[in-house]
Coordinates of C-alpha atoms in Angstrom, one line a residue:
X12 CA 162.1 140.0 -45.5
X13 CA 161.8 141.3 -42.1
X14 CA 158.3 142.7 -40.4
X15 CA 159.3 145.6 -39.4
X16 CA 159.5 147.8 -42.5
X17 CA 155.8 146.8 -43.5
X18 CA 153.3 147.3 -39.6
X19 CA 153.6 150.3 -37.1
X20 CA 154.8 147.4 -35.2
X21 CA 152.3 145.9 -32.6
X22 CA 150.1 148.2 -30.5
X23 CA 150.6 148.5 -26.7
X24 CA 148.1 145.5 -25.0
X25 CA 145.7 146.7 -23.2
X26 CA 143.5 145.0 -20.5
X27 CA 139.3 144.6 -20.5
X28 CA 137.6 143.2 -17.5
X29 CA 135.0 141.9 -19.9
X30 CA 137.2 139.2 -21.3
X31 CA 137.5 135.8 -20.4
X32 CA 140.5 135.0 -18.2
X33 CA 143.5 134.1 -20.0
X34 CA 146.0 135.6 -22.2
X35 CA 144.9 138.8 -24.2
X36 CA 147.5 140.6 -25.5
X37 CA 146.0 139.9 -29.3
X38 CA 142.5 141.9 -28.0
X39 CA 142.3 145.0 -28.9
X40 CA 139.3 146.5 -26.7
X41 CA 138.5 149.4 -29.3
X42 CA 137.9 147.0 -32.2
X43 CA 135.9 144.2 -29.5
X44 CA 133.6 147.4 -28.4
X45 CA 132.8 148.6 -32.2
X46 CA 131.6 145.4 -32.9
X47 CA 130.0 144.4 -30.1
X48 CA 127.5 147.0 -31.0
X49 CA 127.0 145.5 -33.9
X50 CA 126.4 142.5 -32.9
X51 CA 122.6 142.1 -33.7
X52 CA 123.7 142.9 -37.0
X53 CA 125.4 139.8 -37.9
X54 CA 122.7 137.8 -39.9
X55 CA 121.0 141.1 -41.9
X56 CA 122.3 140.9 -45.5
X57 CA 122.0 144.4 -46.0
X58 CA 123.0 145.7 -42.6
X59 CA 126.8 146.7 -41.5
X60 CA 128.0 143.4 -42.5
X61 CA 126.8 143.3 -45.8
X62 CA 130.6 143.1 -47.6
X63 CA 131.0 139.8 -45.5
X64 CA 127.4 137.8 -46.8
X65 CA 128.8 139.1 -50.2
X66 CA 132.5 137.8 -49.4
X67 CA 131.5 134.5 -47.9
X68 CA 130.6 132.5 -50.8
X69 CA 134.2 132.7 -52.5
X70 CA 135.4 132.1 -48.8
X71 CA 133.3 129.3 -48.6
X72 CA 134.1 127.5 -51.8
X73 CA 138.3 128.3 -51.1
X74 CA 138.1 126.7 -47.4
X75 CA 136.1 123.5 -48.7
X76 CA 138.2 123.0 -52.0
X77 CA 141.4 123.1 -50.0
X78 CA 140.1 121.1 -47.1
X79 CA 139.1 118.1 -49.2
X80 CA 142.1 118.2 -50.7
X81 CA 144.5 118.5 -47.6
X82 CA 142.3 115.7 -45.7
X83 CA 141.6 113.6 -49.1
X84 CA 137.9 113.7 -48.1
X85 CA 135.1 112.9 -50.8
X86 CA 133.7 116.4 -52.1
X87 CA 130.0 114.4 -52.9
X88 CA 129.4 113.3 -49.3
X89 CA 126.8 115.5 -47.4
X90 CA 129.2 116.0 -44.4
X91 CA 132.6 115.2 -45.7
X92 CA 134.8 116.4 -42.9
X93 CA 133.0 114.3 -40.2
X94 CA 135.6 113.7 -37.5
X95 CA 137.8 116.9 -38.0
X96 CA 137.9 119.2 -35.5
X97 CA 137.7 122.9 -36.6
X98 CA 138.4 126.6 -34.5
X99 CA 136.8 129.3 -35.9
X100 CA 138.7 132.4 -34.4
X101 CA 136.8 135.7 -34.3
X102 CA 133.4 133.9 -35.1
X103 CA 131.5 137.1 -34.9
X104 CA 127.7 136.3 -35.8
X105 CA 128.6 132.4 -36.8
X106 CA 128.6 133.2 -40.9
X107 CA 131.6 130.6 -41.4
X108 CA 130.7 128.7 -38.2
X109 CA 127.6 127.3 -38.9
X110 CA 128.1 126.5 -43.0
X111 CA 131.2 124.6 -41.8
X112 CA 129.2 122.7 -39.0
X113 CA 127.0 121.8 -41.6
X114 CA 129.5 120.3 -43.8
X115 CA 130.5 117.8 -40.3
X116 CA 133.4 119.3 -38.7
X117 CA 133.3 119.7 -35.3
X118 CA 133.2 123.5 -34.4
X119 CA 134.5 125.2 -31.6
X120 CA 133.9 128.9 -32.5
X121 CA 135.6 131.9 -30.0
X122 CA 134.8 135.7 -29.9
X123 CA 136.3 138.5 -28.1
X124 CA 132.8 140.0 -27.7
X125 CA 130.0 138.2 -25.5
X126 CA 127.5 140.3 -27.3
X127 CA 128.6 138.7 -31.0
X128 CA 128.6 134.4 -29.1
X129 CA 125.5 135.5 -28.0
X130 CA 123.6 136.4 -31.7
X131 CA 125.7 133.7 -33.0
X132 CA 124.4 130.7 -30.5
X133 CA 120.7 131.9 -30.7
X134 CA 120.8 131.8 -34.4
X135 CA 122.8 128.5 -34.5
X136 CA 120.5 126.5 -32.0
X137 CA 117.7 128.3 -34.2
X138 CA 119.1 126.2 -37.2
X139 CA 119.4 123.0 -35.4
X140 CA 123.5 123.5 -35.5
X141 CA 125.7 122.3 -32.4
X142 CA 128.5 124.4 -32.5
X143 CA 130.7 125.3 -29.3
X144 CA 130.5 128.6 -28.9
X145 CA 132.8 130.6 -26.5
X146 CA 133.7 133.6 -24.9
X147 CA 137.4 134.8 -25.1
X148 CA 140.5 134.6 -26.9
X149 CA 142.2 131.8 -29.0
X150 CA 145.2 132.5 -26.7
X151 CA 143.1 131.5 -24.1
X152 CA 141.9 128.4 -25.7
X153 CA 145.7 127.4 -25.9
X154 CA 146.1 128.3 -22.0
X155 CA 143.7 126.6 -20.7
X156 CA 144.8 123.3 -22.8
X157 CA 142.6 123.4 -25.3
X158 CA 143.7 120.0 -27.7
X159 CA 145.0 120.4 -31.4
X160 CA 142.6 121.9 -34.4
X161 CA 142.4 120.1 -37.5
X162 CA 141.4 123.3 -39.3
X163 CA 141.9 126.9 -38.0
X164 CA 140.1 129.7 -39.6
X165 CA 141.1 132.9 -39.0
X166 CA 139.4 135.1 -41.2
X167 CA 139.3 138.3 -41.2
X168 CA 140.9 138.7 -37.7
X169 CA 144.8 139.5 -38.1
X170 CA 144.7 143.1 -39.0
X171 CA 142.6 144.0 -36.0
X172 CA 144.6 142.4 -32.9
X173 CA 147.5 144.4 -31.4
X174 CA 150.7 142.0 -31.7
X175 CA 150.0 140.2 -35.3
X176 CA 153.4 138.6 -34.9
X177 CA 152.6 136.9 -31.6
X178 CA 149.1 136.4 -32.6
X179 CA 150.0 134.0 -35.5
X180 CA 152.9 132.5 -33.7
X181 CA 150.4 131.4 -31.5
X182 CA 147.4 130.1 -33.4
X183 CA 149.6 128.3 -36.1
X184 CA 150.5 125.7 -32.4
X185 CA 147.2 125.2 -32.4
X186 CA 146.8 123.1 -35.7
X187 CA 147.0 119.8 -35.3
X188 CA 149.5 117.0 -37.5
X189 CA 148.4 116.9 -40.8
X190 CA 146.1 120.0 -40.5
X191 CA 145.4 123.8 -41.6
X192 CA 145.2 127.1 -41.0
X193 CA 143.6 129.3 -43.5
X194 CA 144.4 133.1 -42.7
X195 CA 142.6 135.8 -44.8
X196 CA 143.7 139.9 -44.4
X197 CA 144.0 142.8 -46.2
X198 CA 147.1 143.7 -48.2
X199 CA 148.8 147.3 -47.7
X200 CA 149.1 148.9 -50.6
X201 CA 147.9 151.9 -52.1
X202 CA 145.2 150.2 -53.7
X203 CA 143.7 148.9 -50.7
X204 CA 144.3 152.2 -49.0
X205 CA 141.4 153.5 -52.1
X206 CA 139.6 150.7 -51.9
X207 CA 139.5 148.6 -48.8
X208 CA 139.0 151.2 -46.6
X209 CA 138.1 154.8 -48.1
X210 CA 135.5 153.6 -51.1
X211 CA 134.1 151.1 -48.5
X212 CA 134.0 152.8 -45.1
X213 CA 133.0 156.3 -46.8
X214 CA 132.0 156.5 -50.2
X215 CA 130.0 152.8 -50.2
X216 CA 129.3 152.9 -47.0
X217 CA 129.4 148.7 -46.8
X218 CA 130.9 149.3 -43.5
X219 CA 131.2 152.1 -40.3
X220 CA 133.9 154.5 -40.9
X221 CA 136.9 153.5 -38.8
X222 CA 136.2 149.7 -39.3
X223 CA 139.8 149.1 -40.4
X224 CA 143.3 150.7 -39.8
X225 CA 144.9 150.9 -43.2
X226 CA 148.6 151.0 -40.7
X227 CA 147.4 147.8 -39.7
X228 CA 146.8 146.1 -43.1
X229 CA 149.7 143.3 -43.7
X230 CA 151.4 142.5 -46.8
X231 CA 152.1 139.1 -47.6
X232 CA 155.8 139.0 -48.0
X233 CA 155.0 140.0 -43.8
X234 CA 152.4 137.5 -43.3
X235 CA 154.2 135.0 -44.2
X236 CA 157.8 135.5 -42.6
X237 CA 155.3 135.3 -39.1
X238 CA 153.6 132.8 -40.0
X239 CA 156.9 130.5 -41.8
X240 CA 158.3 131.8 -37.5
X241 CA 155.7 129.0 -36.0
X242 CA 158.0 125.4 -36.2
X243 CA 156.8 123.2 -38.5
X244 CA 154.8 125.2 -40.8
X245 CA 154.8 125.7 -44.2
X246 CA 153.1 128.3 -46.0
X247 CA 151.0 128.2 -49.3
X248 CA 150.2 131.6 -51.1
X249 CA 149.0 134.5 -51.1
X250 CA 145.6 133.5 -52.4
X251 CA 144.0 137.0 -54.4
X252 CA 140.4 137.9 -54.0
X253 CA 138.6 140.7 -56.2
X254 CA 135.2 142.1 -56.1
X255 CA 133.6 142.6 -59.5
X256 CA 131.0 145.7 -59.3
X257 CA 129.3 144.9 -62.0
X258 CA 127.8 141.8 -60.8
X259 CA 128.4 142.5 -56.9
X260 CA 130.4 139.3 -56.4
X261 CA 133.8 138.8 -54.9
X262 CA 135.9 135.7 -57.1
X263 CA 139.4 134.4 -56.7
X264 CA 142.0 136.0 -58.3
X265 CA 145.9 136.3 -59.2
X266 CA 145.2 140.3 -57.6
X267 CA 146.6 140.4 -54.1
X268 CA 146.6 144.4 -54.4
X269 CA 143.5 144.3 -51.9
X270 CA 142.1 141.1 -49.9
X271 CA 144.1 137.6 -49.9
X272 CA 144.4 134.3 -47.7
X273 CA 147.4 132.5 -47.1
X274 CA 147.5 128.8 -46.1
X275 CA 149.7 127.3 -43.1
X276 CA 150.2 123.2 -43.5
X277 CA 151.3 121.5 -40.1
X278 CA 153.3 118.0 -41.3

């Protein structure tokens, strides 16, 4: 199935002298700014990014389940994943940066706003976590020679950047032989149209209104044909996660109608 019938296509790039040097055509300068002044936000549980403390357990628990099993790593050691190199992309605050620094990998974490590497390093040298935090874009991690990631996580960060298809192309190079990239989005459908981003940007209120573009939500049929476009890749999922309102917890699920992750194997 071809991309084009599912996105608006990819947004003109656009240019911010706040960025670090290298490529940016995956930046979008809107979403860096609206999050940016946020960014002291990050680490309140009940603040703007409430949905994600809520999310990250089940996000948590799917990254280290498959992780063990892709590196056949022992699931009772303290720090199983000692010696694996790991890129979080669009760190934000450090909320998957730091539990997965704790569990041993190696973390090189990169945000488009200097605001957000900023909260996140204070809080992470606050928890006696070293984590390499920087400033920029994962295409300009891969310019400037960066070497090869065991894991990638790129959470949360496809449906904001303004050429997906490049964007993915892109980071899936970046994993290392033998290693991952776990990519989490938002399904378009009418469902998430209700849910993901009407009942949560205005009705619940989890998030600001404008937070997402529902034209930019992917489905996965599209995720994967760009990711299955990066050589030597091959694709596991969709992945389904549903929030339960009863008990205000977010499990794995066979329901892709709203958020799912997908899973890129390098041989």
């Amino acid at each position: 199935m071809g991309a084009s019938n599912d996105t608006a296509g990819p947004r003109k790039p656009k240019t911010d002298p706040g960025q670090a040097s290298g490529p940016t055509y995956s930046v979008d300068p809107t979403d860096v700014a609206r999050f940016s002044a946020l960014a002291e936000t990050w680490w309140d549980p009940k603040g703007p990014f409430a949905p994600l403390h809520r999310f990250n357990p089940v996000r948590l628990g799917f990254i280290r389940r498959e992780a063990l099993a892709r590196f056949g790593r022992d699931g009772s050691a303290r720090r199983p994943f000692e010696g694996l190199r790991l890129l979080d992309i669009g760190c934000g605050g450090g909320l998957l940066s730091e539990p997965m620094a704790r569990l041993g990998f190696d973390v090189t974490a990169v945000d488009a706003s200097e605001k957000n590497i900023g909260t996140a390093r204070i809080h992470a040298e606050a928890q006696g976590l070293t984590i390499d935090f920087r400033h920029g874009t994962a295409e300009g991690l891969m310019a400037a020679g960066e070497p090869p990631f065991d894991l990638i996580l790129n959470m949360e960060v496809v449906e904001h950047v303004a050429d997906p298809a490049a964007y993915l192309r892109d980071t899936a190079a970046m994993i290392a032989p033998g290693g991952m990239m776990i990519v989490a989005t938002l399904n378009k459908t009418l469902k998430s149209l209700a849910l993901g981003k009407v009942a949560a940007e205005y009705i619940l209120r989890w998030m600001p209104p404008g937070t997402h573009d529902w034209n930019q939500f992917i489905k996965p049929d599209t995720l994967k044909d760009w990711l299955e476009a990066a050589p030597g890749v091959a694709v596991r999922g969709p992945f389904g996660v549903t929030y339960d309102p009863l008990s205000g917890r977010f499990s794995e699920s066979d329901d892709v109608g709203i958020n799912y992750m997908m899973i890129a194997d390098r041989d």
